[in-house]
PDB file of C-alpha atoms and ligand atoms in Angstrom:
ATOM      1  CA  MET P   1      61.099 -30.601  -3.620  1.00  0.00           C
ATOM      2  CA  HIS P   2      61.330 -29.814  -7.317  1.00  0.00           C
ATOM      3  CA  LYS P   3      64.075 -27.636  -8.761  1.00  0.00           C
ATOM      4  CA  ARG P   4      62.760 -26.967 -12.274  1.00  0.00           C
ATOM      5  CA  ILE P   5      59.268 -27.715 -13.579  1.00  0.00           C
ATOM      6  CA  LEU P   6      57.120 -27.202 -16.651  1.00  0.00           C
ATOM      7  CA  ILE P   7      53.377 -26.637 -16.291  1.00  0.00           C
ATOM      8  CA  LYS P   8      51.156 -27.056 -19.335  1.00  0.00           C
ATOM      9  CA  LEU P   9      47.853 -25.225 -19.077  1.00  0.00           C
ATOM     10  CA  SER P  10      45.237 -26.194 -21.612  1.00  0.00           C
ATOM     11  CA  GLY P  11      43.689 -23.176 -23.316  1.00  0.00           C
ATOM     12  CA  GLU P  12      40.232 -24.479 -22.422  1.00  0.00           C
ATOM     13  CA  ALA P  13      41.030 -24.592 -18.699  1.00  0.00           C
ATOM     14  CA  LEU P  14      41.740 -20.830 -18.806  1.00  0.00           C
ATOM     15  CA  ALA P  15      38.674 -20.070 -20.873  1.00  0.00           C
ATOM     16  CA  GLY P  16      35.518 -18.262 -20.002  1.00  0.00           C
ATOM     17  CA  ASP P  17      32.035 -19.658 -20.484  1.00  0.00           C
ATOM     18  CA  GLY P  18      31.621 -21.620 -23.692  1.00  0.00           C
ATOM     19  CA  GLY P  19      35.306 -22.591 -23.734  1.00  0.00           C
ATOM     20  CA  LYS P  20      36.413 -19.438 -25.572  1.00  0.00           C
ATOM     21  CA  GLY P  21      38.588 -16.477 -24.605  1.00  0.00           C
ATOM     22  CA  PHE P  22      39.768 -16.023 -21.019  1.00  0.00           C
ATOM     23  CA  ASN P  23      38.288 -16.086 -17.570  1.00  0.00           C
ATOM     24  CA  HIS P  24      40.339 -13.287 -16.021  1.00  0.00           C
ATOM     25  CA  LYS P  25      39.691 -14.503 -12.461  1.00  0.00           C
ATOM     26  CA  ILE P  26      41.101 -17.947 -13.296  1.00  0.00           C
ATOM     27  CA  VAL P  27      44.181 -16.383 -14.923  1.00  0.00           C
ATOM     28  CA  ILE P  28      44.845 -14.193 -11.861  1.00  0.00           C
ATOM     29  CA  GLU P  29      44.604 -17.274  -9.623  1.00  0.00           C
ATOM     30  CA  VAL P  30      47.069 -19.079 -11.912  1.00  0.00           C
ATOM     31  CA  ALA P  31      49.482 -16.113 -11.733  1.00  0.00           C
ATOM     32  CA  GLN P  32      49.296 -16.010  -7.920  1.00  0.00           C
ATOM     33  CA  GLN P  33      50.096 -19.712  -7.724  1.00  0.00           C
ATOM     34  CA  LEU P  34      53.039 -19.382 -10.135  1.00  0.00           C
ATOM     35  CA  LYS P  35      54.328 -16.535  -7.960  1.00  0.00           C
ATOM     36  CA  GLN P  36      54.209 -18.727  -4.878  1.00  0.00           C
ATOM     37  CA  LEU P  37      56.147 -21.489  -6.664  1.00  0.00           C
ATOM     38  CA  VAL P  38      58.845 -18.971  -7.664  1.00  0.00           C
ATOM     39  CA  GLU P  39      58.980 -17.821  -4.028  1.00  0.00           C
ATOM     40  CA  GLU P  40      59.557 -21.468  -3.066  1.00  0.00           C
ATOM     41  CA  ASN P  41      62.695 -21.285  -5.263  1.00  0.00           C
ATOM     42  CA  ILE P  42      61.246 -23.537  -7.947  1.00  0.00           C
ATOM     43  CA  GLN P  43      62.194 -22.635 -11.533  1.00  0.00           C
ATOM     44  CA  VAL P  44      58.870 -22.432 -13.366  1.00  0.00           C
ATOM     45  CA  SER P  45      58.254 -22.708 -17.109  1.00  0.00           C
ATOM     46  CA  VAL P  46      54.821 -22.707 -18.717  1.00  0.00           C
ATOM     47  CA  VAL P  47      53.246 -23.876 -21.973  1.00  0.00           C
ATOM     48  CA  ILE P  48      49.698 -22.776 -22.791  1.00  0.00           C
ATOM     49  CA  GLY P  49      47.464 -24.452 -25.371  1.00  0.00           C
ATOM     50  CA  GLY P  50      45.386 -22.576 -27.903  1.00  0.00           C
ATOM     51  CA  GLY P  51      42.078 -24.413 -27.825  1.00  0.00           C
ATOM     52  CA  ASN P  52      40.280 -21.416 -26.276  1.00  0.00           C
ATOM     53  CA  PHE P  53      40.876 -19.606 -29.580  1.00  0.00           C
ATOM     54  CA  TRP P  54      41.559 -22.089 -32.339  1.00  0.00           C
ATOM     55  CA  ARG P  55      42.356 -25.703 -33.068  1.00  0.00           C
ATOM     56  CA  GLY P  56      43.918 -26.536 -36.417  1.00  0.00           C
ATOM     57  CA  ARG P  57      42.486 -30.062 -36.556  1.00  0.00           C
ATOM     58  CA  SER P  58      38.926 -28.744 -36.062  1.00  0.00           C
ATOM     59  CA  SER P  59      39.150 -26.580 -39.182  1.00  0.00           C
ATOM     60  CA  SER P  60      38.653 -29.402 -41.675  1.00  0.00           C
ATOM     61  CA  ASP P  61      37.525 -27.124 -44.503  1.00  0.00           C
ATOM     62  CA  MET P  62      40.881 -25.357 -44.793  1.00  0.00           C
ATOM     63  CA  ASP P  63      44.528 -26.118 -45.515  1.00  0.00           C
ATOM     64  CA  ARG P  64      45.809 -27.866 -42.348  1.00  0.00           C
ATOM     65  CA  THR P  65      49.172 -26.103 -42.433  1.00  0.00           C
ATOM     66  CA  LYS P  66      47.496 -22.690 -42.463  1.00  0.00           C
ATOM     67  CA  ALA P  67      44.986 -23.732 -39.802  1.00  0.00           C
ATOM     68  CA  ASP P  68      47.835 -24.899 -37.565  1.00  0.00           C
ATOM     69  CA  GLN P  69      49.721 -21.641 -38.103  1.00  0.00           C
ATOM     70  CA  ILE P  70      46.677 -19.808 -36.730  1.00  0.00           C
ATOM     71  CA  GLY P  71      46.617 -22.282 -33.807  1.00  0.00           C
ATOM     72  CA  MET P  72      50.285 -21.599 -33.021  1.00  0.00           C
ATOM     73  CA  LEU P  73      49.655 -17.854 -33.084  1.00  0.00           C
ATOM     74  CA  ALA P  74      46.702 -18.423 -30.713  1.00  0.00           C
ATOM     75  CA  THR P  75      49.128 -19.982 -28.224  1.00  0.00           C
ATOM     76  CA  VAL P  76      51.359 -16.888 -28.556  1.00  0.00           C
ATOM     77  CA  MET P  77      48.399 -14.617 -27.751  1.00  0.00           C
ATOM     78  CA  ASN P  78      47.576 -16.780 -24.734  1.00  0.00           C
ATOM     79  CA  ALA P  79      51.147 -16.648 -23.451  1.00  0.00           C
ATOM     80  CA  ILE P  80      51.427 -12.868 -23.897  1.00  0.00           C
ATOM     81  CA  TYR P  81      48.177 -12.416 -21.986  1.00  0.00           C
ATOM     82  CA  VAL P  82      48.966 -14.764 -19.087  1.00  0.00           C
ATOM     83  CA  ALA P  83      52.564 -13.479 -18.849  1.00  0.00           C
ATOM     84  CA  ASN P  84      51.215  -9.932 -18.586  1.00  0.00           C
ATOM     85  CA  VAL P  85      48.837 -10.918 -15.773  1.00  0.00           C
ATOM     86  CA  CYS P  86      51.816 -12.561 -14.034  1.00  0.00           C
ATOM     87  CA  ARG P  87      53.778  -9.291 -14.335  1.00  0.00           C
ATOM     88  CA  SER P  88      50.844  -7.447 -12.738  1.00  0.00           C
ATOM     89  CA  GLU P  89      51.155  -9.880  -9.824  1.00  0.00           C
ATOM     90  CA  GLY P  90      54.842  -8.975  -9.500  1.00  0.00           C
ATOM     91  CA  ILE P  91      56.591 -11.866 -11.277  1.00  0.00           C
ATOM     92  CA  GLY P  92      59.276 -11.440 -13.930  1.00  0.00           C
ATOM     93  CA  THR P  93      58.299 -13.190 -17.170  1.00  0.00           C
ATOM     94  CA  VAL P  94      59.652 -13.947 -20.639  1.00  0.00           C
ATOM     95  CA  VAL P  95      57.771 -15.347 -23.620  1.00  0.00           C
ATOM     96  CA  GLN P  96      59.893 -17.428 -25.982  1.00  0.00           C
ATOM     97  CA  THR P  97      58.708 -18.660 -29.394  1.00  0.00           C
ATOM     98  CA  PRO P  98      60.295 -21.027 -31.932  1.00  0.00           C
ATOM     99  CA  PHE P  99      59.673 -18.418 -34.682  1.00  0.00           C
ATOM    100  CA  VAL P 100      60.187 -14.661 -34.842  1.00  0.00           C
ATOM    101  CA  VAL P 101      57.261 -12.564 -33.563  1.00  0.00           C
ATOM    102  CA  GLY P 102      59.034  -9.258 -33.999  1.00  0.00           C
ATOM    103  CA  THR P 103      59.794  -7.560 -30.696  1.00  0.00           C
ATOM    104  CA  MET P 104      56.839  -9.182 -28.936  1.00  0.00           C
ATOM    105  CA  THR P 105      58.621 -12.382 -27.938  1.00  0.00           C
ATOM    106  CA  GLU P 106      62.147 -13.744 -27.658  1.00  0.00           C
ATOM    107  CA  LEU P 107      63.352 -16.541 -29.926  1.00  0.00           C
ATOM    108  CA  PHE P 108      63.577 -19.889 -28.093  1.00  0.00           C
ATOM    109  CA  SER P 109      67.022 -20.689 -26.757  1.00  0.00           C
ATOM    110  CA  LYS P 110      67.760 -23.276 -24.085  1.00  0.00           C
ATOM    111  CA  ASP P 111      70.667 -21.257 -22.700  1.00  0.00           C
ATOM    112  CA  LYS P 112      68.657 -18.049 -22.462  1.00  0.00           C
ATOM    113  CA  ALA P 113      65.687 -19.867 -20.964  1.00  0.00           C
ATOM    114  CA  LEU P 114      67.932 -21.314 -18.251  1.00  0.00           C
ATOM    115  CA  GLU P 115      69.407 -17.854 -17.571  1.00  0.00           C
ATOM    116  CA  HIS P 116      65.903 -16.383 -17.144  1.00  0.00           C
ATOM    117  CA  LEU P 117      64.834 -19.244 -14.890  1.00  0.00           C
ATOM    118  CA  ALA P 118      67.934 -18.773 -12.737  1.00  0.00           C
ATOM    119  CA  GLN P 119      66.848 -15.121 -12.346  1.00  0.00           C
ATOM    120  CA  ASN P 120      63.475 -16.309 -10.957  1.00  0.00           C
ATOM    121  CA  LYS P 121      61.549 -15.371 -14.096  1.00  0.00           C
ATOM    122  CA  VAL P 122      58.704 -17.550 -15.321  1.00  0.00           C
ATOM    123  CA  VAL P 123      59.457 -18.573 -18.911  1.00  0.00           C
ATOM    124  CA  PHE P 124      56.498 -19.121 -21.245  1.00  0.00           C
ATOM    125  CA  PHE P 125      57.216 -21.350 -24.233  1.00  0.00           C
ATOM    126  CA  ALA P 126      54.642 -20.255 -26.818  1.00  0.00           C
ATOM    127  CA  GLY P 127      54.053 -21.242 -30.446  1.00  0.00           C
ATOM    128  CA  GLY P 128      54.239 -24.981 -29.740  1.00  0.00           C
ATOM    129  CA  THR P 129      56.965 -26.760 -31.703  1.00  0.00           C
ATOM    130  CA  GLY P 130      56.773 -24.124 -34.439  1.00  0.00           C
ATOM    131  CA  HIS P 131      55.531 -26.741 -36.919  1.00  0.00           C
ATOM    132  CA  PRO P 132      52.095 -27.814 -38.099  1.00  0.00           C
ATOM    133  CA  PHE P 133      50.663 -31.284 -37.362  1.00  0.00           C
ATOM    134  CA  PHE P 134      51.883 -31.110 -33.750  1.00  0.00           C
ATOM    135  CA  SER P 135      50.157 -29.985 -30.574  1.00  0.00           C
ATOM    136  CA  THR P 136      51.128 -28.000 -27.512  1.00  0.00           C
ATOM    137  CA  ASP P 137      51.282 -31.322 -25.609  1.00  0.00           C
ATOM    138  CA  THR P 138      54.217 -32.241 -27.829  1.00  0.00           C
ATOM    139  CA  GLY P 139      55.657 -28.724 -27.577  1.00  0.00           C
ATOM    140  CA  ALA P 140      55.479 -28.978 -23.788  1.00  0.00           C
ATOM    141  CA  VAL P 141      57.256 -32.348 -23.661  1.00  0.00           C
ATOM    142  CA  LEU P 142      59.888 -31.151 -26.143  1.00  0.00           C
ATOM    143  CA  ARG P 143      60.712 -28.036 -24.103  1.00  0.00           C
ATOM    144  CA  ALA P 144      60.582 -30.011 -20.837  1.00  0.00           C
ATOM    145  CA  ALA P 145      63.179 -32.432 -22.233  1.00  0.00           C
ATOM    146  CA  GLU P 146      65.323 -29.617 -23.645  1.00  0.00           C
ATOM    147  CA  ILE P 147      65.511 -27.577 -20.448  1.00  0.00           C
ATOM    148  CA  GLU P 148      65.794 -30.771 -18.359  1.00  0.00           C
ATOM    149  CA  VAL P 149      62.903 -30.305 -15.951  1.00  0.00           C
ATOM    150  CA  ASP P 150      62.506 -32.682 -13.053  1.00  0.00           C
ATOM    151  CA  ALA P 151      58.702 -32.652 -13.199  1.00  0.00           C
ATOM    152  CA  LEU P 152      56.011 -32.044 -15.787  1.00  0.00           C
ATOM    153  CA  PHE P 153      52.403 -31.072 -14.958  1.00  0.00           C
ATOM    154  CA  PHE P 154      49.388 -30.895 -17.288  1.00  0.00           C
ATOM    155  CA  ALA P 155      46.511 -28.753 -15.952  1.00  0.00           C
ATOM    156  CA  LYS P 156      43.266 -29.490 -17.767  1.00  0.00           C
ATOM    157  CA  ASN P 157      39.550 -28.970 -17.360  1.00  0.00           C
ATOM    158  CA  ILE P 158      39.271 -32.629 -16.327  1.00  0.00           C
ATOM    159  CA  ASP P 159      40.917 -34.190 -13.264  1.00  0.00           C
ATOM    160  CA  GLY P 160      42.927 -36.920 -14.956  1.00  0.00           C
ATOM    161  CA  ILE P 161      42.784 -39.704 -17.493  1.00  0.00           C
ATOM    162  CA  TYR P 162      39.709 -41.945 -17.569  1.00  0.00           C
ATOM    163  CA  ASP P 163      39.117 -45.365 -19.097  1.00  0.00           C
ATOM    164  CA  SER P 164      36.321 -43.802 -21.189  1.00  0.00           C
ATOM    165  CA  ASP P 165      34.916 -40.303 -21.724  1.00  0.00           C
ATOM    166  CA  PRO P 166      33.284 -39.279 -18.390  1.00  0.00           C
ATOM    167  CA  LYS P 167      31.008 -36.852 -20.272  1.00  0.00           C
ATOM    168  CA  LEU P 168      29.531 -39.800 -22.175  1.00  0.00           C
ATOM    169  CA  ASN P 169      29.878 -42.558 -19.558  1.00  0.00           C
ATOM    170  CA  LYS P 170      28.950 -41.722 -15.943  1.00  0.00           C
ATOM    171  CA  ASN P 171      30.650 -44.940 -14.794  1.00  0.00           C
ATOM    172  CA  ALA P 172      34.001 -43.962 -16.323  1.00  0.00           C
ATOM    173  CA  ILE P 173      36.891 -44.675 -13.943  1.00  0.00           C
ATOM    174  CA  ARG P 174      39.860 -42.380 -13.460  1.00  0.00           C
ATOM    175  CA  HIS P 175      43.304 -43.961 -13.612  1.00  0.00           C
ATOM    176  CA  ASP P 176      45.504 -43.041 -10.628  1.00  0.00           C
ATOM    177  CA  ARG P 177      48.488 -44.250 -12.622  1.00  0.00           C
ATOM    178  CA  ILE P 178      48.884 -45.301 -16.224  1.00  0.00           C
ATOM    179  CA  SER P 179      51.936 -45.809 -18.430  1.00  0.00           C
ATOM    180  CA  PHE P 180      52.579 -43.991 -21.691  1.00  0.00           C
ATOM    181  CA  LYS P 181      52.655 -47.396 -23.400  1.00  0.00           C
ATOM    182  CA  GLU P 182      49.113 -48.153 -22.147  1.00  0.00           C
ATOM    183  CA  ILE P 183      47.896 -44.753 -23.390  1.00  0.00           C
ATOM    184  CA  ILE P 184      49.405 -45.447 -26.803  1.00  0.00           C
ATOM    185  CA  ALA P 185      48.133 -49.062 -26.952  1.00  0.00           C
ATOM    186  CA  GLN P 186      44.598 -48.059 -25.910  1.00  0.00           C
ATOM    187  CA  ASN P 187      44.704 -44.970 -28.167  1.00  0.00           C
ATOM    188  CA  LEU P 188      43.348 -42.871 -25.273  1.00  0.00           C
ATOM    189  CA  LYS P 189      42.410 -39.398 -26.469  1.00  0.00           C
ATOM    190  CA  ALA P 190      43.511 -37.846 -23.170  1.00  0.00           C
ATOM    191  CA  MET P 191      46.868 -36.825 -24.582  1.00  0.00           C
ATOM    192  CA  ASP P 192      48.551 -36.499 -27.903  1.00  0.00           C
ATOM    193  CA  LEU P 193      50.276 -39.785 -28.824  1.00  0.00           C
ATOM    194  CA  THR P 194      53.358 -38.067 -30.281  1.00  0.00           C
ATOM    195  CA  ALA P 195      53.828 -36.345 -26.918  1.00  0.00           C
ATOM    196  CA  ALA P 196      53.290 -39.652 -25.097  1.00  0.00           C
ATOM    197  CA  THR P 197      55.932 -41.391 -27.240  1.00  0.00           C
ATOM    198  CA  LEU P 198      58.488 -38.605 -26.714  1.00  0.00           C
ATOM    199  CA  CYS P 199      57.813 -38.506 -22.986  1.00  0.00           C
ATOM    200  CA  ASN P 200      58.263 -42.269 -22.698  1.00  0.00           C
ATOM    201  CA  GLU P 201      61.549 -42.129 -24.625  1.00  0.00           C
ATOM    202  CA  GLN P 202      62.824 -39.269 -22.471  1.00  0.00           C
ATOM    203  CA  LYS P 203      61.742 -41.032 -19.248  1.00  0.00           C
ATOM    204  CA  LEU P 204      59.654 -38.073 -18.111  1.00  0.00           C
ATOM    205  CA  GLN P 205      56.600 -38.478 -15.894  1.00  0.00           C
ATOM    206  CA  ILE P 206      53.476 -36.307 -16.235  1.00  0.00           C
ATOM    207  CA  ILE P 207      50.959 -35.437 -13.517  1.00  0.00           C
ATOM    208  CA  VAL P 208      47.563 -34.655 -15.084  1.00  0.00           C
ATOM    209  CA  PHE P 209      45.132 -32.697 -12.897  1.00  0.00           C
ATOM    210  CA  SER P 210      42.194 -30.311 -13.049  1.00  0.00           C
ATOM    211  CA  LEU P 211      42.864 -26.586 -12.767  1.00  0.00           C
ATOM    212  CA  GLU P 212      39.500 -26.079 -11.099  1.00  0.00           C
ATOM    213  CA  PRO P 213      40.035 -26.859  -7.365  1.00  0.00           C
ATOM    214  CA  TYR P 214      41.345 -24.048  -5.170  1.00  0.00           C
ATOM    215  CA  ASN P 215      45.155 -23.738  -5.525  1.00  0.00           C
ATOM    216  CA  ALA P 216      45.199 -26.759  -7.845  1.00  0.00           C
ATOM    217  CA  ILE P 217      48.640 -25.985  -9.295  1.00  0.00           C
ATOM    218  CA  LEU P 218      50.239 -25.639  -5.863  1.00  0.00           C
ATOM    219  CA  LYS P 219      48.584 -28.837  -4.674  1.00  0.00           C
ATOM    220  CA  ALA P 220      49.748 -30.702  -7.802  1.00  0.00           C
ATOM    221  CA  VAL P 221      53.346 -29.508  -7.457  1.00  0.00           C
ATOM    222  CA  HIS P 222      53.318 -30.363  -3.737  1.00  0.00           C
ATOM    223  CA  GLY P 223      51.903 -33.823  -4.520  1.00  0.00           C
ATOM    224  CA  GLU P 224      48.611 -33.105  -2.758  1.00  0.00           C
ATOM    225  CA  ILE P 225      46.045 -33.479  -5.542  1.00  0.00           C
ATOM    226  CA  ALA P 226      44.127 -36.422  -6.956  1.00  0.00           C
ATOM    227  CA  GLY P 227      44.885 -36.783 -10.635  1.00  0.00           C
ATOM    228  CA  THR P 228      46.614 -39.226 -12.938  1.00  0.00           C
ATOM    229  CA  THR P 229      50.336 -39.941 -12.978  1.00  0.00           C
ATOM    230  CA  ILE P 230      51.550 -41.057 -16.398  1.00  0.00           C
ATOM    231  CA  TYR P 231      54.827 -42.916 -16.111  1.00  0.00           C
ATOM    232  CA  PRO P 232      57.465 -44.113 -18.571  1.00  0.00           C
ATOM    233  CA  ASP P 233      58.399 -47.811 -18.778  1.00  0.00           C
TER     234      ASP P 233
HETATM  235  N1  UDP R   1      49.789 -26.165 -33.028  1.00  0.00           N
HETATM  236  C1  UDP R   1      50.647 -26.565 -34.058  1.00  0.00           C
HETATM  237  N2  UDP R   1      51.897 -27.011 -33.729  1.00  0.00           N
HETATM  238  C2  UDP R   1      52.352 -27.089 -32.454  1.00  0.00           C
HETATM  239  C3  UDP R   1      51.461 -26.699 -31.411  1.00  0.00           C
HETATM  240  C4  UDP R   1      50.192 -26.240 -31.720  1.00  0.00           C
HETATM  241  O1  UDP R   1      50.300 -26.514 -35.211  1.00  0.00           O
HETATM  242  O2  UDP R   1      53.508 -27.504 -32.227  1.00  0.00           O
HETATM  243  C5  UDP R   1      48.463 -25.596 -33.365  1.00  0.00           C
HETATM  244  C6  UDP R   1      47.418 -26.655 -33.713  1.00  0.00           C
HETATM  245  O3  UDP R   1      46.589 -26.121 -34.731  1.00  0.00           O
HETATM  246  C7  UDP R   1      46.624 -26.770 -32.408  1.00  0.00           C
HETATM  247  C8  UDP R   1      46.622 -25.351 -31.917  1.00  0.00           C
HETATM  248  O4  UDP R   1      47.936 -24.866 -32.261  1.00  0.00           O
HETATM  249  O5  UDP R   1      45.311 -27.225 -32.660  1.00  0.00           O
HETATM  250  C9  UDP R   1      46.369 -25.187 -30.434  1.00  0.00           C
HETATM  251  O6  UDP R   1      47.145 -26.038 -29.650  1.00  0.00           O
HETATM  252  P1  UDP R   1      46.487 -27.242 -28.792  1.00  0.00           P
HETATM  253  O7  UDP R   1      45.350 -27.841 -29.531  1.00  0.00           O
HETATM  254  O8  UDP R   1      47.565 -28.134 -28.383  1.00  0.00           O
HETATM  255  O9  UDP R   1      45.858 -26.468 -27.585  1.00  0.00           O
HETATM  256  P2  UDP R   1      44.958 -27.116 -26.392  1.00  0.00           P
HETATM  257  O10 UDP R   1      44.029 -28.103 -26.992  1.00  0.00           O
HETATM  258  O11 UDP R   1      45.901 -27.775 -25.434  1.00  0.00           O
HETATM  259  O12 UDP R   1      44.236 -25.958 -25.766  1.00  0.00           O
END
């Protein structure tokens, strides 16, 4: 049984058709699952990507720093939205950011985050690391290490890490387990390599799974879903 976890939701997994915006039904299902985890006395923190709005690295015709700033703000919008849906479902929430967003969010603080978690609130860490050239994968691992989670989950729109892109190769094979070192050595695009390096150094394990199956988050946290376990070595 986990005590404190961090769940990273990719922006795309929450998106509507065409990978943009939100699918409200999916977000409500996510909120209901987070509520159940809180009721199981698990301290739950969440990081949400921004790919359903904006990706800095895809905006090659503009200044990367500015493009990434827009990406970070996209993750703040996502967190405010999902946190609000969680409140509608009856869960206490807080959105923390590494930069000031006026009165809309709280500035990141480990101590405050731990206080909120102890009060059964779900804490959303938005805005990534607060710096360009990083991703929310890295932001998620950073916060997971800082608040000392005992488990880290990455919910995506694909059910794990494959040896090649399953959209391009129908014979692609999903890894049940793979080490961070193998991901780095094989330059697998499934996760950001900076995040993989940090996770390996911090001896954190990640469970990668698809958000799509019914109650996928609950099944992942309870160890009942097929996905990929990425382990440090
Ligand atoms: N981003 C950033 N620094 C961070 C985290 C995110 O600059 O620490 C920006 C970057 O432009 C990225 C965008 O925010 O493309 C959205 O995050 P990400 O691509 O990780 O979202 P996902 O692909 O998981 O939906």
